XYZ file of C-alpha atoms in Angstrom:
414
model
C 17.461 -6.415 -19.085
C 13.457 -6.457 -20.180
C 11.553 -3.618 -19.700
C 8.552 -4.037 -17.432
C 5.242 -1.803 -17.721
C 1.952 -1.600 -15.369
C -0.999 -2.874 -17.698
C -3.794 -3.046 -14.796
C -4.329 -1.740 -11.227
C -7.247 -2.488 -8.722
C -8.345 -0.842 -4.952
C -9.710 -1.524 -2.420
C -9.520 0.988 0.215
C -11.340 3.646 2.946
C -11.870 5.575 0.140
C -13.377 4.021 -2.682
C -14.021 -0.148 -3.583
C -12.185 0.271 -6.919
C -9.953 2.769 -8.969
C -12.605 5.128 -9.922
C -13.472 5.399 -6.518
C -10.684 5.710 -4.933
C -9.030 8.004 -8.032
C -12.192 10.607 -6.860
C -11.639 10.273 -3.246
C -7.406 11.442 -4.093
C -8.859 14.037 -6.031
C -11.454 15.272 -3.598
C -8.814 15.332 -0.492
C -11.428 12.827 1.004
C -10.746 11.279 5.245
C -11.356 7.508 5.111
C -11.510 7.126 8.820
C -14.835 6.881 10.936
C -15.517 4.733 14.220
C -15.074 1.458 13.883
C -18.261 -0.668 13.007
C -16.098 -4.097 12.871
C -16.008 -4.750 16.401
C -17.398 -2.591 19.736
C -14.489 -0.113 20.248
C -16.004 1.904 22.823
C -13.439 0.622 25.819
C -10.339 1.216 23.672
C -8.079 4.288 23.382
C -8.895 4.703 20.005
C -12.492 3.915 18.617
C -11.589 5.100 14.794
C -10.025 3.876 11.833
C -10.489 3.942 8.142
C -12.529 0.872 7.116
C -13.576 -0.453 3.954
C -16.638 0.517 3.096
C -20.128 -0.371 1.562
C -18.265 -3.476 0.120
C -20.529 -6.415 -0.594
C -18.127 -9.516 -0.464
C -20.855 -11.704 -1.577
C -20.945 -9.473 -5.268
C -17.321 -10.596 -6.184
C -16.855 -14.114 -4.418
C -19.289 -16.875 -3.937
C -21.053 -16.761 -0.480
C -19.579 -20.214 0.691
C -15.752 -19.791 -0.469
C -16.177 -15.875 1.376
C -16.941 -18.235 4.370
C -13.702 -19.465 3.971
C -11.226 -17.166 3.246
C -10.123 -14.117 5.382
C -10.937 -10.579 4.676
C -7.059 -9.628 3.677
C -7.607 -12.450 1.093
C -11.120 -10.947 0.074
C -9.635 -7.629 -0.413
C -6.490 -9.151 -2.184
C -8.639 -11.626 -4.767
C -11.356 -8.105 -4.930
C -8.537 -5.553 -6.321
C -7.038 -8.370 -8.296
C -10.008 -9.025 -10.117
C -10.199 -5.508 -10.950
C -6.781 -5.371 -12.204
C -6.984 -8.408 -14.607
C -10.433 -7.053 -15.787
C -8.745 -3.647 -16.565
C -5.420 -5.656 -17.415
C -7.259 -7.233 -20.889
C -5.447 -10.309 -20.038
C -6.964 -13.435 -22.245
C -5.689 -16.100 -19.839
C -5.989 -18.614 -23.240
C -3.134 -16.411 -24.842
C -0.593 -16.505 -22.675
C 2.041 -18.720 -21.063
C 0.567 -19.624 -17.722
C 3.978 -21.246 -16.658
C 5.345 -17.787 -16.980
C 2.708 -15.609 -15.038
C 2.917 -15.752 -11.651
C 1.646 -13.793 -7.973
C 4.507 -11.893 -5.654
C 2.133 -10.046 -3.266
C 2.513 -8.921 0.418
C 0.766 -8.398 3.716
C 2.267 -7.630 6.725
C 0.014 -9.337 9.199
C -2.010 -11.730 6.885
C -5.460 -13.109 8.826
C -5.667 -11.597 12.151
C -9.296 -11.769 12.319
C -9.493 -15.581 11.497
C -6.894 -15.964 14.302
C -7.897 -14.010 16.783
C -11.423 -15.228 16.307
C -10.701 -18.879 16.546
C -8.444 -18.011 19.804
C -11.481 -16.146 21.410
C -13.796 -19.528 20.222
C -11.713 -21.299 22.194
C -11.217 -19.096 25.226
C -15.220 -19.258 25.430
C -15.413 -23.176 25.282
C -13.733 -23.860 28.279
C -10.410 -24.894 26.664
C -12.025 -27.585 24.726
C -9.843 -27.434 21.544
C -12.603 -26.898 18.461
C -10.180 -25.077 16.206
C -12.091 -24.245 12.560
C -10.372 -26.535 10.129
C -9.580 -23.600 8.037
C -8.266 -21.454 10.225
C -4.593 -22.001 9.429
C -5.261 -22.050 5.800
C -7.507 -18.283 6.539
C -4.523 -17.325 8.723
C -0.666 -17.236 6.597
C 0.050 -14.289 4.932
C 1.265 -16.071 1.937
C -2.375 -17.699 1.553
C -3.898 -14.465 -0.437
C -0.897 -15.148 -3.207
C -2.158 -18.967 -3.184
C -5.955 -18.153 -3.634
C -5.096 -15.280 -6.521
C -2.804 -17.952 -8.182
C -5.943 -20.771 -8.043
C -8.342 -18.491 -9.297
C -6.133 -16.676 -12.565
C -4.201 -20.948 -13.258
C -0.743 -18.718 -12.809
C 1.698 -21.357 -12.518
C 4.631 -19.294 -12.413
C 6.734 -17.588 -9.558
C 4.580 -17.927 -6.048
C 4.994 -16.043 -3.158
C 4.141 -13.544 -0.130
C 6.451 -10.866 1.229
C 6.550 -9.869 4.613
C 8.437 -6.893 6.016
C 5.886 -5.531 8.081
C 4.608 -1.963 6.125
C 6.940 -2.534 3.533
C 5.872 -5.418 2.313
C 4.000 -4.634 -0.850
C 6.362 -2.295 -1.791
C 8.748 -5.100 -1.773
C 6.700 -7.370 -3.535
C 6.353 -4.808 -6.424
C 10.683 -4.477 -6.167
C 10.843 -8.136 -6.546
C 8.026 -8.869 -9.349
C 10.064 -6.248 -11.538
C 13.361 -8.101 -10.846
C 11.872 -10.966 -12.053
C 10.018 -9.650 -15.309
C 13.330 -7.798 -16.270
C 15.804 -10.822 -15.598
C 13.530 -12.598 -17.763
C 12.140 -15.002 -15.207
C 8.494 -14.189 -15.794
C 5.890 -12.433 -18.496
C 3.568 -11.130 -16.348
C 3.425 -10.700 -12.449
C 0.669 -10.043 -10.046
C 1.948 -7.727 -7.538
C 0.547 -5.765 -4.548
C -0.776 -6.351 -0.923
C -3.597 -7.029 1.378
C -4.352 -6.234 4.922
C -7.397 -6.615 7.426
C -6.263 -5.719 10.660
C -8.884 -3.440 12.309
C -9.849 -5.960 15.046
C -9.104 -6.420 18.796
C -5.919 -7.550 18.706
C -4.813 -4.957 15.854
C -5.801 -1.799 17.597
C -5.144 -2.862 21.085
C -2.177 -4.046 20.121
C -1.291 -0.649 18.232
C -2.881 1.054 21.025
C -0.712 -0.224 23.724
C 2.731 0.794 21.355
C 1.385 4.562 21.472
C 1.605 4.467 17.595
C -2.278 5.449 17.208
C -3.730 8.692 16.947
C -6.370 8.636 20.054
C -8.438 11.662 18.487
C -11.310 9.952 19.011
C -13.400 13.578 19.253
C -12.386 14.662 15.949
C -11.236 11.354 14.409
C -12.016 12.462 10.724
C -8.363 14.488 11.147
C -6.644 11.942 13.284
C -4.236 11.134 10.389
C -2.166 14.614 10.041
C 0.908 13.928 8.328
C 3.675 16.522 8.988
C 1.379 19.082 11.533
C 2.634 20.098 14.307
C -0.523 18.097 16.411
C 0.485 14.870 15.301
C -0.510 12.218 17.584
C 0.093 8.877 15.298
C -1.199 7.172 12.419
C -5.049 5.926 11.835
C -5.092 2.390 10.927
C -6.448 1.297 7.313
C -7.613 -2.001 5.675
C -7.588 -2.638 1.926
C -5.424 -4.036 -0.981
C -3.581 -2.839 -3.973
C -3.020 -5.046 -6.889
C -0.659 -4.377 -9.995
C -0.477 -5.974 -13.312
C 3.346 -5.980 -13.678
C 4.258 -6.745 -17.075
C 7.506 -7.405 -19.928
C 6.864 -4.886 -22.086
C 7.179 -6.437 -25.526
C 4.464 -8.905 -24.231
C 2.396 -5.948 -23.704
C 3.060 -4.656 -26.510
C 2.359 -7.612 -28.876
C -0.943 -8.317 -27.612
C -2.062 -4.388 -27.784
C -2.112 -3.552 -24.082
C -3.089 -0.257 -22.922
C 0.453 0.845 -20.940
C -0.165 2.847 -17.591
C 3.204 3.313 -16.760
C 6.475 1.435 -16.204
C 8.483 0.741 -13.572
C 11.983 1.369 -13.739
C 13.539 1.512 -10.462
C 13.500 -0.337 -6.643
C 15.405 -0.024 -3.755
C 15.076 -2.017 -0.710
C 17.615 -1.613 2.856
C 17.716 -1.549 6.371
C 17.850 1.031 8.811
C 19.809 -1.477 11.319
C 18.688 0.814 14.391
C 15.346 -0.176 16.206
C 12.597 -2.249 15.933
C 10.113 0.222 15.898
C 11.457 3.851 15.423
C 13.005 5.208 12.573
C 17.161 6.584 12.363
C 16.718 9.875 13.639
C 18.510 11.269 10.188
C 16.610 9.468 8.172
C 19.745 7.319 7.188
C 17.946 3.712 5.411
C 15.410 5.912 3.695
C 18.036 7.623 2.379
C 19.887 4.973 1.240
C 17.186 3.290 -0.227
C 15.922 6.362 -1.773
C 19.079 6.795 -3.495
C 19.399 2.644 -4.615
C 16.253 3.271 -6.374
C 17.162 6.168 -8.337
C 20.557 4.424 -9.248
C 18.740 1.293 -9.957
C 16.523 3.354 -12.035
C 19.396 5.749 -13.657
C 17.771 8.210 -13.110
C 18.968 12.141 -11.520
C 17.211 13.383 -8.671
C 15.640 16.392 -10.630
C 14.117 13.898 -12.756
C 11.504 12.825 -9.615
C 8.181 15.402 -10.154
C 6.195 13.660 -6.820
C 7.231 11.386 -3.807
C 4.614 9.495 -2.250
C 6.096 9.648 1.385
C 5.598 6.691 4.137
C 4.394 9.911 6.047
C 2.405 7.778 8.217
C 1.340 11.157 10.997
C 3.766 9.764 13.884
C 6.421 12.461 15.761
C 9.294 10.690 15.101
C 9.151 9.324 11.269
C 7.802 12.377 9.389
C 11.071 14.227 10.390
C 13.211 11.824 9.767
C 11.652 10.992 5.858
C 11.887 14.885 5.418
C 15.163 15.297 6.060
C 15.980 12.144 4.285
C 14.266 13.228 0.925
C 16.180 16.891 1.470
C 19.289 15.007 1.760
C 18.754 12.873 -1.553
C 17.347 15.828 -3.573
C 18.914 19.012 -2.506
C 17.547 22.330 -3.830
C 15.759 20.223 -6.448
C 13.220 19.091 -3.167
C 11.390 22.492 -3.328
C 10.550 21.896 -7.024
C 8.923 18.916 -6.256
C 5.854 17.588 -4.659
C 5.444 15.585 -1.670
C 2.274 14.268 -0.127
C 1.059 11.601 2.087
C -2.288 9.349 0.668
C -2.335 7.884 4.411
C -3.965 11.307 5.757
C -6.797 9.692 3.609
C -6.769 6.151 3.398
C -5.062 5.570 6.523
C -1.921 3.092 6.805
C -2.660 0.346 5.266
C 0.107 -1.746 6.994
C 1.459 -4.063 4.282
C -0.897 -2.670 1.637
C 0.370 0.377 1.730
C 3.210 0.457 -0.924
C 0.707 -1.087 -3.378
C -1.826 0.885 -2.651
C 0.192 4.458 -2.529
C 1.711 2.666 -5.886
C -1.331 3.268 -7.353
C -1.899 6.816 -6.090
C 1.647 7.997 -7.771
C 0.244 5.659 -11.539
C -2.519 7.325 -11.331
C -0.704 11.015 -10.236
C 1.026 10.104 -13.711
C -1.946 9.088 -15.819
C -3.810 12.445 -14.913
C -1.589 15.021 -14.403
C -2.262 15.738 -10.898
C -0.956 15.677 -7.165
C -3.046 14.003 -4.781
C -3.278 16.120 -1.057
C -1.808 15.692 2.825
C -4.890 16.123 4.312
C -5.625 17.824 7.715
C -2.825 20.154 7.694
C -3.695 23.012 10.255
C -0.015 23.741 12.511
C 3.605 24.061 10.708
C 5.947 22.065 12.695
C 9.085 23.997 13.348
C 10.919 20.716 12.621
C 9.725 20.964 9.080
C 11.067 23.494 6.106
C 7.973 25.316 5.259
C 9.553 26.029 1.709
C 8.950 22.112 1.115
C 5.896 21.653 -1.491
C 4.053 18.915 1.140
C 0.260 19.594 -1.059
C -1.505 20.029 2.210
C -4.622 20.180 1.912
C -5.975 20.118 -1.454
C -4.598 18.330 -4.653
C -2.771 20.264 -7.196
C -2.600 19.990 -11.169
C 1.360 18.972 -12.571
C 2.657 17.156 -15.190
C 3.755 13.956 -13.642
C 6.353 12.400 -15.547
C 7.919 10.568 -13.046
C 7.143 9.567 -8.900
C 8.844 7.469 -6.542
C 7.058 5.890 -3.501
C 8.442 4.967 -0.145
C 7.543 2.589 2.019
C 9.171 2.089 5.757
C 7.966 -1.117 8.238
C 8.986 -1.818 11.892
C 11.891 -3.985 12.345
C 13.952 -1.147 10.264
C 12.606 -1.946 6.985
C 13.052 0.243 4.066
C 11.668 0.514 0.363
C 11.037 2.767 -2.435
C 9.858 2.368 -6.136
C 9.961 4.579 -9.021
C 7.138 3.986 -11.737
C 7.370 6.738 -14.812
C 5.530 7.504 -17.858
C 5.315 5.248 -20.584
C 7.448 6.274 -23.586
């Protein structure tokens, strides 16, 4: 099978508008989360989250198309932008017919919905639905508007498996390079769901951190204190590419991905198997699919999204896969930082473990104050502060409601 390489990334996130930005906030150990300034929060039982930031739509995307697009489709078009620009693609060299958009969101436009429903609760039911509100709304829509803007005429599509859906839209954009399907694949995922809906909603599950007194630690990954995760918005977007078509046109190789995994936990719709079985499994699909040993993995990106139940059950899961060789590695969680990002969240900590690889380093679990009991304390989980390694080789999991499960191995370029 063809070889497929990572020739451009783009961010947007909590913690910086592009990859510089959000490469220094990794570095730095910075919190993304503040109270919300999308919406009054005041009456909810959380008021936080980690929001994009400073980002002026209007710089990237014409004021009137902004107008009709939703902000999960801003973000998405945003970090793809970046990607292409860093990518060095000449769109008048290559095979359009043969480049093509896989990219995820788990939600897709809950603002544009839940706006147009509240429009019409206020007029009385008089039905005055925005024309483009269904168009604003699908999750596959993002994929669509990336696909107009680039003339990619190949492969065409949206994943959605809740928080894994990026992750799986990454899996399935390198099935397709290496089978021989595509050239080149946009891959990654968008998400915009800090509104009414997405934090009540969250809110009523109990699966948000309610530390609204000290909410730049609400996301603590692995401590004892743990009260739930801290929601994020953003997008990830990955240049996924054959590598001989890299190669030929003088592309500057990040890394290349060489493995994917993707199974089910089959055991609720919300909390994880209590022994971590379907992120073990897929854990060890990847590194199979990859061919790869366990003591070849330097760094896991963990779901680690700061909730009682699923930071056990991924610990004991990555203990089971790697045996002694899980004290030699690092593990960290990027969400104690950028918050979850939903169905950006594989892309996006896909980008933390490239760019782990392309400088050496480990990127921190923030907020780490309490051991919990439940957790090995000989495990390297980089709380706190990042750490210099050579990174040679990360894989990246990714876990969504409904019993989803997905990991991804991306490893230097040789």
């Amino acid at each position: 099978m063809k070889r497929v390489v990572v020739t451009g990334i783009g961010a947007v996130t909590a913690i910086g508008n592009n990859i510089r930005e959000y490469f220094e906030g990794l570095q730095k150990g910075v919190s993304g989360a503040n109270i919300i300034t999308h919406f009054d929060a005041s009456k909810f039982k959380t008021q936080f989250a980690c929001e994009v930031k400073n980002l002026i739509v209007e710089d990237f995307i014409d004021r009137r198309e902004a107008r009709r697009i939703d902000p999960f489709t801003q973000y998405a078009l945003i970090a793809t932008d970046e990607a292409m620009q860093s990518s060095g693609l000449d769109l008048e060299k290559i095979d359009l017919d043969r480049a093509g958009i896989i990219f995820g969101s788990g939600i897709g436009g809950l603002y544009s919905l839940e706006s147009n429903i509240e429009e019409f609760a206020r007029g009385n039911g008089i039905p005055r639905y925005n024309p483009f509100m269904i168009p604003k709304m699908i999750p596959d829509i993002a994929a669509g508007h990336i696909s107009i803007k680039f003339g990619f005429r190949g492969i065409n599509y949206a994943t959605v498996s809740a928080c894994a859906s990026s992750s799986h839209a990454l899996g399935n954009a390198f099935d397709y390079i290496r089978l021989d399907k595509a050239d080149i694949i946009i891959s990654g995922g968008a998400e915009a769901a800090v509104t009414h809906a997405g934090i009540g909603g969250f809110n009523a599950m109990k699966a948000l951190s309610t530390r609204n007194d000290d909410f730049a630690t609400a996301s603590r990954p692995f401590d004892l204190d743990r009260d739930g995760f801290v929601l994020g918005e953003g997008a990830g977007a990955i240049i996924l590419e054959e590598l001989e078509h890299a190669k030929r046109r003088g592309a500057n190789i990040l890394a290349e991905i060489v493995g994917s995994g993707a199974t089910a936990d089959a055991y609720h719709i919300t909390a994880p198997h209590p022994e971590g079985m379907g992120a073990r499994n897929v854990m060890r699909m990847a590194l199979n699919d990859a061919k790869m040993n366990p003591d070849e993995i330097d760094y896991v990106n963990v779901h680690g999204t700061s909730t009682p139940l699923g930071d056990v059950a991924e610990v004991k899961a990555i203990q089971q896969v790697f045996g002694d060789h899980a004290y030699n590695m690092n593990i960290s969680s990027t969400k104690s930082m950028t918050g979850h990002l939903l169905g950006a969240a594989g892309a996006i900590e896909a980008i933390a473990g490239i760019l782990a690889i392309n400088h050496d380093f480990i990127p921190p679990t923030i907020n780490h104050f309490t051991d919990d009991p439940e957790i090995d304390p000989k495990l390297n989980l980089t709380f706190n502060d990042a750490q210099e390694r050579k990174v040679n080789a990360i894989l990246s999991n990714t876990f969504g409601f409904g019993g989803h499960n997905s990991s991804v191995i991306f490893k230097r370029f040789e």
